Amino acid sequence: MTPDHEVLIVGAGFGGLGTAIEFNRLGIDDILILERENDLGGTWHVNRYPGLAVDIASVTYSYSFEPNPYWSRLYAPGAELKGYADHVADKYNLRRYMRFNAAVESARWDDEEQLWSVSLAGGETVSARYLVTATGFLSQPYRPEIEGINDFTGTVIHTAKWDDTVDLAGKRIAIIGTGATAVQLIPELAKVAGHLTVFQRTPIWVVPKVDGPIPKPVQQLFARLPIAQRIARAVNIGMYEALIGGVIRFRQAKRLNLHRRPTAMGIKHMRRQIADPELRRKLTPDYDFGCKRPTFSNDYYPAFTRPNVRLETTPIGHFTPTGIVTTDGNETEIDVLVLATGFNIWDSNFPAIEIIGREGRNLGKWWRDNRFCAYEGVSVPMFPNYLSIASPYSYIGLSYFTTIEAHMRHIERLFGEMRRRGARTFEVTDDANTRFLDRMTAKLADSVFYNGNCATANSYYFNQHGEAAILRPTSTISARREAGRFPLNDYTYAA
Ligand code: NAP
């Protein structure tokens, strides 16, 4: 049977765009990209909350092969990222592959026909020889089940479903959550709210953000002399490598007594911005830097010093129709509730859709019942012709583009070999997968996750088995090298 398409990609964010570009380079043009939203851009289309900006410098948070000399700031605002995604889609002529408002529900491997049968909401089925999920790590918004929350009669907004039509000016606003999203949003809410209460369960480490506009002459230099921007990117990646190196080689950093440096930076940053020692105490994490994703901000701490902002650290008990009652019995009456409560990763994002491989194996169930793992963060035994861009152990370094480009390289090598062999089906071997998992597990033994104090961090890096199975505990250089050199017989191939 001839499949409807050679390649089916789920998700039109940066992962999906990069994958489509790679398949084009391999000469494959029969591609379908299904996207549940009404436009491309993934995170940068969906997230529109005030203050949204990249917090990895823009020279790095972009494809290395498609530099943008015209970023307006060192850390571009969200709308520029969406514009960059549009530019890439247009330049590489990718829109012709895309179908929007097409929510994929499940995919099943048909061993007889050697193809994937993909089901969409509404009942339609599409078949493809190769399936790629590029659904990101942070695509399933998490809404906490707090007693009475559904009885609250005011306005409720999740940060990933921002509603611009809600007038926040002068309102009594509560925000739940103090993760990377809240760190960007709280200063903006503080400017407009009549009163803002921040409900913090776990404080977050915040270090200074070296940000500012990129002057026009520098933009012109980057445009005329791309090597200048490549050098800036290399320097920036080096800095991130050092930062993440301290996280994944925590044991070695501790031996050299370097492990407290980021923590000290965070404490100094807070001291400079907040005079009140009690407020500082409440905002100071009691876990090691790196257990949770670090954040960068210059206006987060000052927001708490405004007269219209209050930090609430007593746990939330329940909701009433008009407010939030903390466990000490005090009620905070509010008009608007903002949920900066993040995303569901381990229960409903790995994978984001139901995926059934050979012999009826359900990928999500298999991972949850056993251990989360994807060979080189990209392929899984029993799931032929399937690649996942956001998988366990696939996040490399700090910029998601490093991950995407490593996976593009992996695809290039894998499909090059398939072409040489005249093969149409691939599957990673169980043995290669186990070796990879053992290697990642051994390397993680040096990381902050197992050597540091992470018990109170409540970090989404850890899954339900207590394993920190998102970050690949290697340098970006070695991950990139491996993507271009993995042993070809780690896969089996069939015509
Ligand atoms: P998050 O880091 O998962 O934070 C969620 C917050 O909600 C946490 O503070 C959590 O508290 C709190 N929370 C959840 N349920 C709660 C409950 N029932 N009661 C009280 N508090 C509750 O989510 P996020 O801030 O959206 O960030 C997710 C990721 O998005 C980031 O780590 C980052 O990778 C990415 N991001 C990137 C950028 C960027 O510029 N590149 C910007 C924003 C976000 P606990 O900590 O106690 O669980």
XYZ file of C-alpha atoms and ligand atoms in Angstrom:
543
model
C 0.000 0.000 0.000
C 1.276 3.485 -0.817
C 0.964 5.791 2.161
C -0.781 9.148 1.807
C 2.513 10.860 2.623
C 6.144 9.905 2.928
C 6.647 11.941 6.123
C 4.081 13.140 8.649
C 5.252 15.679 11.218
C 3.089 16.535 14.210
C 3.660 20.158 15.229
C 4.573 23.299 13.288
C 6.857 24.846 15.905
C 10.614 25.208 15.515
C 11.100 21.440 15.919
C 8.637 20.676 13.106
C 10.082 23.368 10.835
C 13.647 22.124 11.343
C 12.617 18.521 10.675
C 10.827 19.492 7.455
C 13.917 21.441 6.327
C 16.055 18.356 6.977
C 13.755 16.071 4.970
C 13.800 18.615 2.128
C 17.599 18.518 2.190
C 17.342 14.736 1.881
C 15.247 15.239 -1.232
C 11.927 14.290 0.383
C 9.127 16.625 -0.609
C 6.030 14.579 0.230
C 5.539 15.955 3.729
C 2.453 16.717 5.782
C 2.713 18.876 8.899
C -0.315 18.681 11.163
C -0.720 21.465 13.704
C -3.514 21.636 16.279
C -3.316 25.453 16.531
C -4.487 27.868 13.833
C -0.995 29.030 12.871
C 2.655 27.983 12.962
C 5.267 28.880 15.572
C 4.462 26.454 18.414
C 5.269 28.008 21.789
C 5.779 31.393 20.161
C 2.367 31.342 18.543
C 0.540 29.985 21.588
C 2.173 32.039 24.352
C 1.194 35.709 24.274
C 1.301 36.765 27.908
C 2.656 40.246 28.691
C 6.422 40.242 29.168
C 6.912 37.163 26.966
C 10.482 37.083 25.718
C 13.122 34.522 25.047
C 15.428 34.016 28.000
C 18.213 32.394 26.002
C 20.089 35.060 24.006
C 18.653 35.394 20.509
C 21.958 34.843 18.684
C 21.773 31.337 20.121
C 18.001 30.825 20.225
C 17.728 30.506 16.429
C 18.866 28.053 13.748
C 22.637 28.222 13.147
C 21.963 27.947 9.401
C 19.426 30.770 9.435
C 20.828 33.593 11.551
C 18.693 36.681 11.999
C 20.894 39.794 12.101
C 17.949 41.995 13.031
C 17.008 40.866 16.559
C 16.026 44.096 18.299
C 17.388 43.050 21.705
C 19.840 40.553 23.137
C 16.751 38.662 24.311
C 14.080 39.134 21.664
C 10.448 39.646 22.694
C 8.005 36.809 21.911
C 6.476 38.497 18.846
C 9.894 38.599 17.138
C 10.271 34.856 17.653
C 6.899 34.306 16.006
C 8.033 36.587 13.144
C 11.247 34.553 12.834
C 9.220 31.312 12.613
C 7.099 32.882 9.843
C 10.249 33.995 8.027
C 11.771 30.495 8.180
C 8.520 28.884 6.981
C 8.385 31.297 4.032
C 12.051 31.177 3.105
C 12.114 27.360 3.118
C 8.676 27.146 1.481
C 7.226 25.041 4.296
C 3.705 26.436 4.504
C 2.617 24.219 1.616
C 3.025 21.202 3.898
C 0.971 22.578 6.774
C -2.581 21.929 7.886
C -3.786 23.971 10.845
C -6.557 23.183 13.337
C -5.637 19.548 12.776
C -5.327 17.913 16.198
C -3.657 14.528 16.044
C -5.030 12.124 18.637
C -3.146 8.915 17.999
C -0.831 7.019 15.686
C -0.646 3.279 15.150
C 2.088 1.314 13.368
C 0.713 -1.050 10.742
C 3.294 -3.827 10.624
C 1.732 -5.470 7.577
C 1.754 -2.344 5.436
C 4.865 -0.904 7.129
C 3.336 2.514 7.676
C 1.853 4.736 10.333
C -1.877 5.292 10.513
C -2.542 8.634 12.160
C -5.942 9.599 13.571
C -7.142 13.171 13.879
C -9.839 14.635 16.087
C -13.018 14.414 14.023
C -12.312 10.899 12.798
C -10.043 11.462 9.763
C -7.145 9.042 9.246
C -3.930 9.778 7.332
C -1.150 7.320 6.602
C 2.574 7.997 6.332
C 5.758 5.982 5.992
C 7.615 8.048 8.599
C 6.169 9.701 11.676
C 7.857 12.539 13.567
C 6.415 14.092 16.706
C 7.699 17.636 17.152
C 5.261 18.551 19.883
C 7.731 20.279 22.211
C 8.281 19.739 25.910
C 5.851 22.385 27.060
C 2.692 21.994 25.029
C 0.125 20.579 27.473
C -0.900 23.357 29.916
C -1.262 22.186 33.516
C -4.293 23.390 35.475
C -4.120 22.483 39.174
C -7.052 20.707 40.785
C -7.492 22.911 43.825
C -10.665 22.503 45.881
C -13.353 24.908 44.697
C -11.381 26.276 41.721
C -14.271 25.549 39.382
C -16.642 27.517 41.626
C -14.560 30.679 41.355
C -16.748 33.172 39.477
C -14.052 35.669 38.437
C -11.905 35.469 35.318
C -9.383 32.629 35.038
C -6.496 32.766 32.550
C -3.756 30.199 32.013
C -0.556 31.839 30.766
C -0.486 29.476 27.779
C -3.995 30.590 26.787
C -3.635 34.305 27.334
C -6.766 36.357 26.705
C -5.923 39.883 25.507
C -9.525 40.978 25.825
C -9.446 40.821 29.639
C -8.886 44.301 31.024
C -6.462 43.938 33.928
C -6.129 47.631 34.770
C -6.892 48.320 38.406
C -8.051 44.744 39.025
C -7.377 42.565 42.065
C -5.231 39.862 40.498
C -3.823 36.642 41.941
C -1.136 34.647 40.211
C -0.357 31.056 41.154
C 3.159 29.917 40.300
C 6.662 31.370 40.325
C 8.327 29.515 37.440
C 10.072 31.023 34.405
C 6.768 32.227 32.976
C 5.708 33.996 36.175
C 9.156 35.597 36.440
C 8.433 37.360 33.145
C 4.760 38.041 33.785
C 4.701 39.270 37.410
C 6.544 42.571 36.690
C 4.040 43.313 33.900
C 0.989 42.464 36.012
C 2.384 44.570 38.843
C 2.409 47.631 36.569
C -1.314 47.464 35.806
C -2.963 45.647 38.724
C -4.856 47.502 41.414
C -3.466 44.777 43.654
C -1.446 41.674 42.847
C -1.045 38.689 45.152
C 1.620 36.183 44.169
C 0.973 32.686 45.518
C 4.376 31.038 45.765
C 4.785 27.382 46.663
C 8.460 27.010 45.794
C 10.795 29.996 45.274
C 12.941 30.095 42.159
C 16.579 31.050 41.633
C 16.802 34.253 39.600
C 20.093 35.584 38.235
C 20.752 38.863 36.393
C 19.769 39.114 32.739
C 22.380 40.909 30.650
C 19.867 42.396 28.244
C 19.481 45.518 26.130
C 18.687 46.737 22.639
C 21.037 45.701 19.830
C 22.012 48.992 18.161
C 21.304 49.351 14.427
C 25.036 49.498 13.500
C 25.549 46.119 15.206
C 22.556 44.681 13.329
C 24.034 45.999 10.073
C 27.395 44.495 10.978
C 25.728 41.115 11.596
C 23.937 41.420 8.222
C 27.063 42.396 6.276
C 29.497 40.181 8.127
C 27.700 36.977 9.248
C 30.940 35.675 10.791
C 30.588 38.400 13.463
C 27.236 36.969 14.541
C 28.604 33.438 14.388
C 31.383 34.475 16.774
C 28.826 36.108 19.106
C 26.832 32.860 19.009
C 29.897 30.735 19.763
C 30.836 32.933 22.736
C 27.272 32.796 24.057
C 27.055 29.018 23.662
C 30.342 28.755 25.564
C 28.830 30.716 28.461
C 25.722 28.512 28.527
C 27.915 25.435 28.305
C 29.758 26.580 31.439
C 26.448 27.215 33.244
C 24.894 23.884 32.316
C 28.284 22.177 32.869
C 27.986 23.140 36.537
C 24.585 21.408 36.601
C 25.551 18.188 34.869
C 29.036 17.986 36.418
C 27.984 19.136 39.852
C 30.152 16.573 41.605
C 33.306 17.901 39.892
C 32.212 21.536 40.451
C 31.757 20.730 44.143
C 35.243 19.292 44.368
C 36.587 22.581 42.997
C 34.258 24.492 45.285
C 32.588 26.165 42.286
C 29.117 24.752 42.857
C 27.893 27.638 45.051
C 28.802 30.355 42.545
C 25.423 30.583 40.748
C 23.641 30.479 44.118
C 25.839 33.312 45.378
C 25.043 35.259 42.215
C 21.318 34.814 42.840
C 21.586 35.892 46.487
C 23.649 38.960 45.575
C 21.136 39.873 42.868
C 18.297 39.682 45.381
C 20.222 41.710 48.011
C 20.815 44.471 45.489
C 17.126 44.661 44.637
C 15.279 43.925 47.892
C 16.026 45.653 51.202
C 13.512 43.773 53.384
C 15.253 40.674 54.887
C 11.954 38.903 55.573
C 10.883 39.274 51.945
C 14.315 38.037 50.851
C 14.006 35.021 53.121
C 10.674 34.080 51.587
C 12.032 34.420 48.054
C 15.206 32.427 48.693
C 15.130 28.811 47.484
C 16.429 26.107 49.805
C 17.506 23.790 46.973
C 20.584 23.943 44.759
C 20.774 26.064 41.639
C 20.047 23.924 38.590
C 17.633 21.476 40.247
C 14.952 23.550 38.523
C 15.364 25.472 35.312
C 17.193 28.692 36.246
C 15.642 32.040 35.343
C 17.113 35.363 34.302
C 15.440 38.652 35.199
C 16.222 42.180 36.347
C 12.669 43.231 37.148
C 11.251 40.211 39.007
C 12.535 41.063 42.501
C 11.765 44.798 42.270
C 8.122 43.933 41.486
C 7.749 42.581 45.043
C 8.823 45.908 46.522
C 5.872 47.756 44.979
C 3.079 48.759 47.373
C 0.428 46.997 45.253
C 2.194 43.603 45.298
C 2.059 41.000 48.067
C 3.900 37.695 48.239
C 1.819 34.937 49.822
C 3.699 31.837 50.921
C 1.031 30.184 53.064
C -0.257 27.209 51.059
C -3.532 27.563 49.194
C -6.379 25.735 50.935
C -9.350 26.221 48.668
C -11.231 28.648 46.461
C -14.453 30.445 47.188
C -16.574 32.007 44.427
C -14.759 35.295 45.056
C -11.268 34.446 46.168
C -8.552 32.175 47.527
C -8.434 30.917 51.120
C -5.015 29.927 52.443
C -4.565 27.158 55.013
C -4.344 29.762 57.814
C -7.981 30.667 57.049
C -7.264 34.059 55.436
C -9.139 34.891 52.249
C -7.776 37.033 49.421
C -10.629 38.404 47.318
C -9.750 38.683 43.652
C -11.236 39.570 40.261
C -8.757 37.713 38.063
C -6.868 34.469 38.639
C -3.754 33.889 36.538
C -2.504 30.319 36.412
C 1.240 30.374 35.752
C 1.217 26.719 36.696
C 3.213 25.411 33.784
C 2.787 22.256 31.782
C 2.070 18.609 32.228
C 5.162 16.851 30.992
C 5.386 13.338 32.359
C 1.757 12.249 32.328
C 0.514 13.664 29.059
C 3.435 15.007 27.043
C 5.747 12.010 26.712
C 4.373 11.390 24.140
C 1.808 14.162 23.498
C -0.397 11.796 21.504
C -1.155 8.104 21.885
C 1.457 6.144 19.933
C 1.075 2.421 19.387
C 4.071 0.588 17.955
C 4.771 -3.021 17.050
C 2.830 -5.742 18.871
C 0.432 -3.103 20.185
C 3.000 -1.474 22.474
C 1.700 1.829 23.855
C 4.653 4.203 24.124
C 3.354 6.369 26.984
C 2.268 3.361 29.031
C 5.548 1.571 28.320
C 7.567 4.550 29.491
C 5.500 5.042 32.614
C 5.491 1.319 33.522
C 9.221 0.873 32.792
C 11.752 3.670 32.309
C 11.637 6.749 30.109
C 14.206 6.555 27.334
C 14.718 7.357 23.672
C 17.942 6.366 21.926
C 19.978 9.548 21.386
C 16.797 11.330 22.475
C 15.147 10.531 19.171
C 14.095 6.906 18.521
C 12.573 3.988 20.440
C 12.728 0.182 19.969
C 9.424 -1.371 18.830
C 8.504 1.910 17.127
C 9.775 1.573 13.549
C 10.008 4.649 11.323
C 9.250 6.896 14.288
C 11.302 9.847 15.481
C 10.571 12.112 18.403
C 12.127 15.555 18.599
C 11.218 16.219 22.249
C 11.916 13.015 24.161
C 13.518 11.774 27.345
C 17.225 12.710 27.418
C 16.917 14.783 24.262
C 17.257 18.314 25.649
C 20.836 19.400 24.984
C 22.373 22.491 26.569
C 20.137 25.476 27.201
C 18.845 26.487 23.758
C 16.179 24.252 22.230
C 17.751 24.901 18.818
C 20.801 22.861 19.849
C 18.453 19.922 20.397
C 16.607 20.434 17.112
C 19.808 20.696 15.075
C 21.360 17.617 16.689
C 18.232 15.655 15.779
C 18.369 17.028 12.219
C 21.897 15.671 11.984
C 20.769 12.312 13.344
C 18.037 12.161 10.690
C 20.559 13.052 7.973
C 22.850 10.175 8.975
C 20.042 7.659 9.472
C 18.289 8.407 6.189
C 21.603 8.554 4.334
C 22.257 4.987 5.465
C 18.752 3.904 4.537
C 19.335 5.277 1.053
C 22.653 3.438 0.739
C 20.974 0.193 1.748
C 17.837 0.779 -0.316
C 15.874 0.419 2.930
C 12.526 1.957 3.756
C 12.084 0.871 7.342
C 14.336 1.464 10.354
C 14.137 0.532 13.995
C 16.627 1.175 16.764
C 17.796 -1.997 18.498
C 16.909 -2.772 22.078
C 20.579 -3.231 22.843
C 21.550 0.235 21.518
C 18.722 1.794 23.488
C 19.760 0.044 26.707
C 23.394 1.055 26.240
C 22.343 4.669 25.699
C 20.123 4.641 28.788
C 22.876 3.075 30.909
C 25.335 5.700 29.702
C 22.963 8.594 30.446
C 22.144 7.128 33.865
C 25.850 6.795 34.717
C 26.579 10.369 33.616
C 23.634 11.718 35.591
C 25.249 10.338 38.731
C 27.566 13.371 38.599
C 24.748 15.898 38.143
C 23.130 18.242 40.619
C 20.019 16.078 40.369
C 21.723 13.238 42.267
C 24.545 15.037 44.096
C 22.878 18.264 45.009
C 20.023 19.125 47.288
C 16.974 18.907 45.016
C 14.486 17.362 47.449
C 12.410 20.522 47.875
C 12.729 21.854 44.319
C 9.504 20.343 42.930
C 11.279 20.287 39.613
C 9.625 19.089 36.437
C 13.014 17.715 35.398
C 12.164 14.715 37.604
C 9.591 12.166 36.491
C 7.291 9.935 38.495
C 10.130 7.405 38.941
C 12.348 10.105 40.499
C 14.602 10.187 37.434
C 15.816 13.448 35.922
C 15.161 12.234 32.410
C 14.831 15.386 30.310
C 18.308 16.876 30.018
C 20.967 14.956 28.170
C 23.867 15.005 30.637
C 26.580 15.618 28.057
C 28.099 18.686 26.446
C 26.374 20.092 23.361
C 29.561 19.451 21.377
C 29.617 15.744 22.200
C 25.866 15.415 21.543
C 26.291 17.046 18.140
C 29.290 14.866 17.348
C 27.372 11.726 18.271
C 24.401 12.744 16.144
C 26.732 12.658 13.151
C 28.655 9.519 14.163
C 26.359 7.094 15.997
C 27.017 3.446 15.005
C 24.846 2.688 11.999
C 24.228 -0.844 13.211
C 22.441 0.563 16.239
C 19.488 0.388 13.856
C 18.022 -2.482 11.883
C 16.912 -1.737 8.341
C 14.399 -3.396 6.040
C 13.447 -2.836 2.419
P 6.833 25.803 35.758
O 8.260 26.122 35.729
O 6.413 24.393 35.764
O 6.206 26.562 37.003
C 4.916 26.304 37.447
C 4.697 27.030 38.727
O 3.366 26.790 39.178
C 5.623 26.560 39.829
O 6.025 27.661 40.596
C 4.716 25.631 40.629
O 5.087 25.499 41.975
C 3.407 26.355 40.531
N 2.268 25.486 40.810
C 1.798 24.467 40.055
N 0.730 23.912 40.663
C 0.536 24.577 41.806
C -0.390 24.473 42.875
N -1.343 23.533 42.863
N -0.295 25.335 43.913
C 0.674 26.262 43.915
N 1.581 26.424 42.961
C 1.515 25.585 41.911
O 6.069 26.485 34.505
P 6.425 27.799 33.695
O 6.753 28.920 34.598
O 5.325 28.001 32.712
O 7.738 27.437 32.950
C 7.837 26.226 32.231
C 9.041 26.273 31.349
O 8.756 27.075 30.219
C 10.280 26.907 31.908
O 10.998 26.104 32.769
C 11.038 27.204 30.654
O 11.695 26.053 30.187
C 9.934 27.577 29.704
N 9.860 29.035 29.619
C 10.781 29.622 28.845
C 10.754 30.952 28.701
C 11.758 31.563 27.806
O 11.864 32.738 27.790
N 12.522 30.813 27.050
C 9.825 31.728 29.377
C 8.895 31.109 30.163
C 8.915 29.752 30.268
P 6.130 24.347 42.414
O 7.456 24.850 41.930
O 6.002 24.259 43.865
O 5.712 23.099 41.701
